[in-house]
């Protein structure tokens, strides 16, 4: 039976590139995003490439929708082998006040829902498959060079990296690998290093090698 990747944060950039990288290695892929219309287009695109794909609507602001999506995927296709959480709000702050309400919403999307998804899949069955959980982190979490136009994102990616370290050590004794690819520059098509399909190979390498769990890319 083919292995299964669940990817939270499907999209035309890095998310779908990661899913295609895993699909090219004979994985079935399940894509989660909040826009049903976009998911239909992604499903058709993957099917046209000959990849086995499923889509489920889930909104990272509302973790209960992620529970429903992940449960539905695993009810149909069984326990996944890998979970990738590829979510981060990159909307520039501009003159917007950074309120407590905004910070809490962004934290839920960028970090807390990553923990929620990780705990959903980190079952004994997942451990028996030596499953892997990989987060898309941000370079600020390692370099501490802030992007002042993306203040909530910097805060959240630092928290996500701390979460990655905690979960790596917590779940490793069970045979579960947890790691993070900390993308440290703007993702751009056709860039020799930062094109989505190029970065995606770092996720596949981390999944296969399971040694470095904080990759500053």
mmCIF file of C-alpha atoms in Angstrom:
data_model
loop_
_atom_site.group_PDB
_atom_site.id
_atom_site.type_symbol
_atom_site.label_atom_id
_atom_site.label_comp_id
_atom_site.label_asym_id
_atom_site.label_seq_id
_atom_site.Cartn_x
_atom_site.Cartn_y
_atom_site.Cartn_z
ATOM 1 C CA UNK A 1 0.000 0.000 0.000
ATOM 2 C CA UNK A 2 1.218 3.503 -0.784
ATOM 3 C CA UNK A 3 2.314 5.774 2.023
ATOM 4 C CA UNK A 4 0.172 8.800 2.877
ATOM 5 C CA UNK A 5 1.091 12.455 3.337
ATOM 6 C CA UNK A 6 -1.352 14.867 4.952
ATOM 7 C CA UNK A 7 -0.457 18.446 4.062
ATOM 8 C CA UNK A 8 -2.109 21.301 5.947
ATOM 9 C CA UNK A 9 -1.824 24.548 4.020
ATOM 10 C CA UNK A 10 -2.201 23.525 0.389
ATOM 11 C CA UNK A 11 -1.583 26.327 -2.079
ATOM 12 C CA UNK A 12 -0.037 27.197 -5.412
ATOM 13 C CA UNK A 13 3.360 27.932 -3.882
ATOM 14 C CA UNK A 14 5.311 25.842 -1.411
ATOM 15 C CA UNK A 15 2.420 23.729 -0.123
ATOM 16 C CA UNK A 16 1.546 22.096 -3.417
ATOM 17 C CA UNK A 17 5.216 21.818 -4.367
ATOM 18 C CA UNK A 18 5.850 19.766 -1.220
ATOM 19 C CA UNK A 19 2.857 17.560 -1.938
ATOM 20 C CA UNK A 20 4.046 16.981 -5.513
ATOM 21 C CA UNK A 21 7.527 16.088 -4.276
ATOM 22 C CA UNK A 22 6.100 13.402 -2.005
ATOM 23 C CA UNK A 23 3.665 12.229 -4.689
ATOM 24 C CA UNK A 24 6.571 11.817 -7.094
ATOM 25 C CA UNK A 25 7.954 9.293 -4.591
ATOM 26 C CA UNK A 26 4.747 7.239 -4.760
ATOM 27 C CA UNK A 27 2.889 8.821 -1.841
ATOM 28 C CA UNK A 28 -0.821 9.396 -1.809
ATOM 29 C CA UNK A 29 -1.410 13.002 -0.775
ATOM 30 C CA UNK A 30 -4.259 14.582 1.154
ATOM 31 C CA UNK A 31 -4.480 18.355 0.872
ATOM 32 C CA UNK A 32 -6.156 20.568 3.479
ATOM 33 C CA UNK A 33 -6.974 24.235 2.879
ATOM 34 C CA UNK A 34 -9.845 26.541 3.713
ATOM 35 C CA UNK A 35 -11.058 27.335 0.182
ATOM 36 C CA UNK A 36 -13.118 24.534 -1.377
ATOM 37 C CA UNK A 37 -12.967 26.015 -4.876
ATOM 38 C CA UNK A 38 -9.179 26.161 -4.796
ATOM 39 C CA UNK A 39 -9.030 22.602 -3.508
ATOM 40 C CA UNK A 40 -11.091 21.409 -6.460
ATOM 41 C CA UNK A 41 -8.578 23.001 -8.836
ATOM 42 C CA UNK A 42 -5.651 21.463 -6.945
ATOM 43 C CA UNK A 43 -7.269 18.026 -7.024
ATOM 44 C CA UNK A 44 -7.753 18.248 -10.776
ATOM 45 C CA UNK A 45 -4.164 19.407 -11.229
ATOM 46 C CA UNK A 46 -2.749 16.513 -9.213
ATOM 47 C CA UNK A 47 -4.969 13.979 -10.930
ATOM 48 C CA UNK A 48 -3.838 15.253 -14.332
ATOM 49 C CA UNK A 49 -0.274 14.495 -13.229
ATOM 50 C CA UNK A 50 -1.273 10.937 -12.330
ATOM 51 C CA UNK A 51 -1.090 11.464 -8.554
ATOM 52 C CA UNK A 52 -3.526 9.944 -6.094
ATOM 53 C CA UNK A 53 -5.016 12.842 -4.150
ATOM 54 C CA UNK A 54 -7.768 13.661 -1.677
ATOM 55 C CA UNK A 55 -8.856 17.107 -0.507
ATOM 56 C CA UNK A 56 -10.573 18.273 2.660
ATOM 57 C CA UNK A 57 -11.629 21.746 3.757
ATOM 58 C CA UNK A 58 -10.073 22.915 7.006
ATOM 59 C CA UNK A 59 -9.436 26.395 8.421
ATOM 60 C CA UNK A 60 -6.403 26.741 10.693
ATOM 61 C CA UNK A 61 -8.136 29.498 12.661
ATOM 62 C CA UNK A 62 -10.680 26.894 13.764
ATOM 63 C CA UNK A 63 -8.933 23.720 14.959
ATOM 64 C CA UNK A 64 -12.161 21.751 15.114
ATOM 65 C CA UNK A 65 -12.306 21.927 11.297
ATOM 66 C CA UNK A 66 -8.815 20.400 11.156
ATOM 67 C CA UNK A 67 -9.928 17.590 13.449
ATOM 68 C CA UNK A 68 -12.808 16.854 11.102
ATOM 69 C CA UNK A 69 -10.583 16.979 8.001
ATOM 70 C CA UNK A 70 -7.788 14.791 9.368
ATOM 71 C CA UNK A 71 -10.222 12.269 10.822
ATOM 72 C CA UNK A 72 -12.026 12.034 7.482
ATOM 73 C CA UNK A 73 -8.763 11.460 5.596
ATOM 74 C CA UNK A 74 -7.561 8.755 7.937
ATOM 75 C CA UNK A 75 -10.964 7.087 8.107
ATOM 76 C CA UNK A 76 -10.797 6.572 4.336
ATOM 77 C CA UNK A 77 -7.065 6.075 3.707
ATOM 78 C CA UNK A 78 -5.760 4.879 7.061
ATOM 79 C CA UNK A 79 -3.069 6.232 9.361
ATOM 80 C CA UNK A 80 -0.826 8.710 7.622
ATOM 81 C CA UNK A 81 2.957 8.333 7.357
ATOM 82 C CA UNK A 82 3.758 12.040 7.318
ATOM 83 C CA UNK A 83 2.104 15.296 8.347
ATOM 84 C CA UNK A 84 3.373 18.619 7.044
ATOM 85 C CA UNK A 85 2.042 21.873 8.491
ATOM 86 C CA UNK A 86 2.784 24.611 5.970
ATOM 87 C CA UNK A 87 0.916 27.671 7.192
ATOM 88 C CA UNK A 88 1.951 31.257 7.883
ATOM 89 C CA UNK A 89 0.229 34.610 7.380
ATOM 90 C CA UNK A 90 2.587 36.740 5.286
ATOM 91 C CA UNK A 91 0.312 39.769 4.925
ATOM 92 C CA UNK A 92 2.374 42.884 5.638
ATOM 93 C CA UNK A 93 1.480 44.775 8.803
ATOM 94 C CA UNK A 94 1.607 48.229 7.164
ATOM 95 C CA UNK A 95 -0.221 50.652 9.479
ATOM 96 C CA UNK A 96 -2.414 48.012 11.077
ATOM 97 C CA UNK A 97 -2.401 48.128 14.899
ATOM 98 C CA UNK A 98 -0.987 44.918 16.345
ATOM 99 C CA UNK A 99 -3.700 44.228 18.902
ATOM 100 C CA UNK A 100 -3.994 41.400 21.391
ATOM 101 C CA UNK A 101 -6.910 40.028 19.356
ATOM 102 C CA UNK A 102 -4.847 40.004 16.152
ATOM 103 C CA UNK A 103 -1.887 38.360 17.893
ATOM 104 C CA UNK A 104 -4.074 35.593 19.318
ATOM 105 C CA UNK A 105 -5.719 34.918 15.943
ATOM 106 C CA UNK A 106 -2.373 34.759 14.183
ATOM 107 C CA UNK A 107 -0.901 32.538 16.884
ATOM 108 C CA UNK A 108 -3.743 30.083 16.408
ATOM 109 C CA UNK A 109 -3.157 29.987 12.654
ATOM 110 C CA UNK A 110 0.635 30.027 12.619
ATOM 111 C CA UNK A 111 1.467 27.891 15.653
ATOM 112 C CA UNK A 112 -1.294 26.560 17.917
ATOM 113 C CA UNK A 113 -3.048 24.689 15.111
ATOM 114 C CA UNK A 114 0.276 23.107 14.183
ATOM 115 C CA UNK A 115 0.404 21.596 17.668
ATOM 116 C CA UNK A 116 -3.232 20.550 17.349
ATOM 117 C CA UNK A 117 -2.578 18.695 14.089
ATOM 118 C CA UNK A 118 0.576 17.071 15.430
ATOM 119 C CA UNK A 119 -1.279 15.715 18.446
ATOM 120 C CA UNK A 120 -4.082 14.412 16.237
ATOM 121 C CA UNK A 121 -1.744 12.229 14.193
ATOM 122 C CA UNK A 122 0.740 11.247 16.936
ATOM 123 C CA UNK A 123 -1.032 7.992 17.748
ATOM 124 C CA UNK A 124 0.426 4.565 18.519
ATOM 125 C CA UNK A 125 -0.435 3.560 14.939
ATOM 126 C CA UNK A 126 1.523 6.543 13.595
ATOM 127 C CA UNK A 127 4.443 5.655 15.860
ATOM 128 C CA UNK A 128 4.373 2.061 14.610
ATOM 129 C CA UNK A 129 4.859 3.426 11.096
ATOM 130 C CA UNK A 130 7.728 5.645 12.321
ATOM 131 C CA UNK A 131 5.739 8.644 11.187
ATOM 132 C CA UNK A 132 7.177 12.101 10.615
ATOM 133 C CA UNK A 133 5.799 15.563 11.389
ATOM 134 C CA UNK A 134 7.420 18.521 9.641
ATOM 135 C CA UNK A 135 6.627 22.200 10.146
ATOM 136 C CA UNK A 136 7.371 25.109 7.832
ATOM 137 C CA UNK A 137 9.278 27.468 10.092
ATOM 138 C CA UNK A 138 10.779 30.897 9.556
ATOM 139 C CA UNK A 139 14.424 31.906 9.533
ATOM 140 C CA UNK A 140 13.855 34.510 12.265
ATOM 141 C CA UNK A 141 13.446 31.660 14.751
ATOM 142 C CA UNK A 142 17.173 30.921 14.339
ATOM 143 C CA UNK A 143 18.739 34.164 13.102
ATOM 144 C CA UNK A 144 16.753 36.597 15.302
ATOM 145 C CA UNK A 145 16.855 39.154 12.497
ATOM 146 C CA UNK A 146 13.291 40.494 12.705
ATOM 147 C CA UNK A 147 11.112 41.432 9.759
ATOM 148 C CA UNK A 148 9.408 44.474 11.213
ATOM 149 C CA UNK A 149 6.715 44.445 8.535
ATOM 150 C CA UNK A 150 5.728 40.933 9.681
ATOM 151 C CA UNK A 151 5.760 41.239 13.453
ATOM 152 C CA UNK A 152 3.095 38.613 14.307
ATOM 153 C CA UNK A 153 4.686 36.129 11.902
ATOM 154 C CA UNK A 154 8.127 36.568 13.510
ATOM 155 C CA UNK A 155 6.636 36.043 16.965
ATOM 156 C CA UNK A 156 4.684 32.981 15.865
ATOM 157 C CA UNK A 157 7.525 31.320 13.968
ATOM 158 C CA UNK A 158 9.753 31.705 17.024
ATOM 159 C CA UNK A 159 7.037 29.980 19.068
ATOM 160 C CA UNK A 160 6.662 27.303 16.407
ATOM 161 C CA UNK A 161 10.370 26.566 16.532
ATOM 162 C CA UNK A 162 10.216 26.179 20.311
ATOM 163 C CA UNK A 163 7.271 23.835 19.804
ATOM 164 C CA UNK A 164 9.267 21.883 17.229
ATOM 165 C CA UNK A 165 12.119 21.377 19.722
ATOM 166 C CA UNK A 166 9.748 20.287 22.497
ATOM 167 C CA UNK A 167 7.824 17.868 20.283
ATOM 168 C CA UNK A 168 10.990 16.469 18.723
ATOM 169 C CA UNK A 169 12.284 15.386 22.117
ATOM 170 C CA UNK A 170 8.852 14.399 23.422
ATOM 171 C CA UNK A 171 7.935 12.102 20.530
ATOM 172 C CA UNK A 172 11.329 10.718 19.508
ATOM 173 C CA UNK A 173 11.208 7.913 22.131
ATOM 174 C CA UNK A 174 8.012 6.709 20.441
ATOM 175 C CA UNK A 175 9.728 6.514 17.052
ATOM 176 C CA UNK A 176 8.054 9.667 15.723
ATOM 177 C CA UNK A 177 10.276 12.228 14.010
ATOM 178 C CA UNK A 178 9.448 15.930 14.383
ATOM 179 C CA UNK A 179 11.364 18.582 12.470
ATOM 180 C CA UNK A 180 11.112 22.004 10.896
ATOM 181 C CA UNK A 181 12.377 23.554 7.671
ATOM 182 C CA UNK A 182 13.081 27.198 8.566
ATOM 183 C CA UNK A 183 12.695 29.116 5.315
ATOM 184 C CA UNK A 184 14.862 32.226 5.619
ATOM 185 C CA UNK A 185 14.101 34.141 2.438
ATOM 186 C CA UNK A 186 11.242 35.092 0.120
ATOM 187 C CA UNK A 187 9.882 32.146 -1.855
ATOM 188 C CA UNK A 188 10.054 33.007 -5.556
ATOM 189 C CA UNK A 189 9.337 30.960 -8.685
ATOM 190 C CA UNK A 190 12.417 30.182 -10.771
ATOM 191 C CA UNK A 191 14.829 31.149 -7.997
ATOM 192 C CA UNK A 192 17.692 28.608 -7.932
ATOM 193 C CA UNK A 193 17.385 28.164 -4.156
ATOM 194 C CA UNK A 194 14.037 29.597 -3.092
ATOM 195 C CA UNK A 195 11.699 28.315 -5.788
ATOM 196 C CA UNK A 196 8.934 26.177 -4.237
ATOM 197 C CA UNK A 197 9.929 22.980 -6.039
ATOM 198 C CA UNK A 198 13.540 23.410 -4.901
ATOM 199 C CA UNK A 199 12.638 24.025 -1.245
ATOM 200 C CA UNK A 200 10.268 21.051 -1.363
ATOM 201 C CA UNK A 201 13.229 18.708 -1.792
ATOM 202 C CA UNK A 202 14.474 19.757 1.661
ATOM 203 C CA UNK A 203 11.250 18.390 3.171
ATOM 204 C CA UNK A 204 11.684 15.080 1.372
ATOM 205 C CA UNK A 205 15.307 14.892 2.498
ATOM 206 C CA UNK A 206 14.301 15.581 6.110
ATOM 207 C CA UNK A 207 11.589 12.935 5.914
ATOM 208 C CA UNK A 208 14.007 10.331 4.570
ATOM 209 C CA UNK A 209 17.094 11.069 6.665
ATOM 210 C CA UNK A 210 15.439 12.030 9.990
ATOM 211 C CA UNK A 211 18.649 13.444 11.442
ATOM 212 C CA UNK A 212 18.583 17.259 11.369
ATOM 213 C CA UNK A 213 15.390 18.547 12.991
ATOM 214 C CA UNK A 214 16.051 22.305 12.654
ATOM 215 C CA UNK A 215 17.057 22.999 9.075
ATOM 216 C CA UNK A 216 17.824 26.675 8.425
ATOM 217 C CA UNK A 217 17.173 26.912 4.706
#
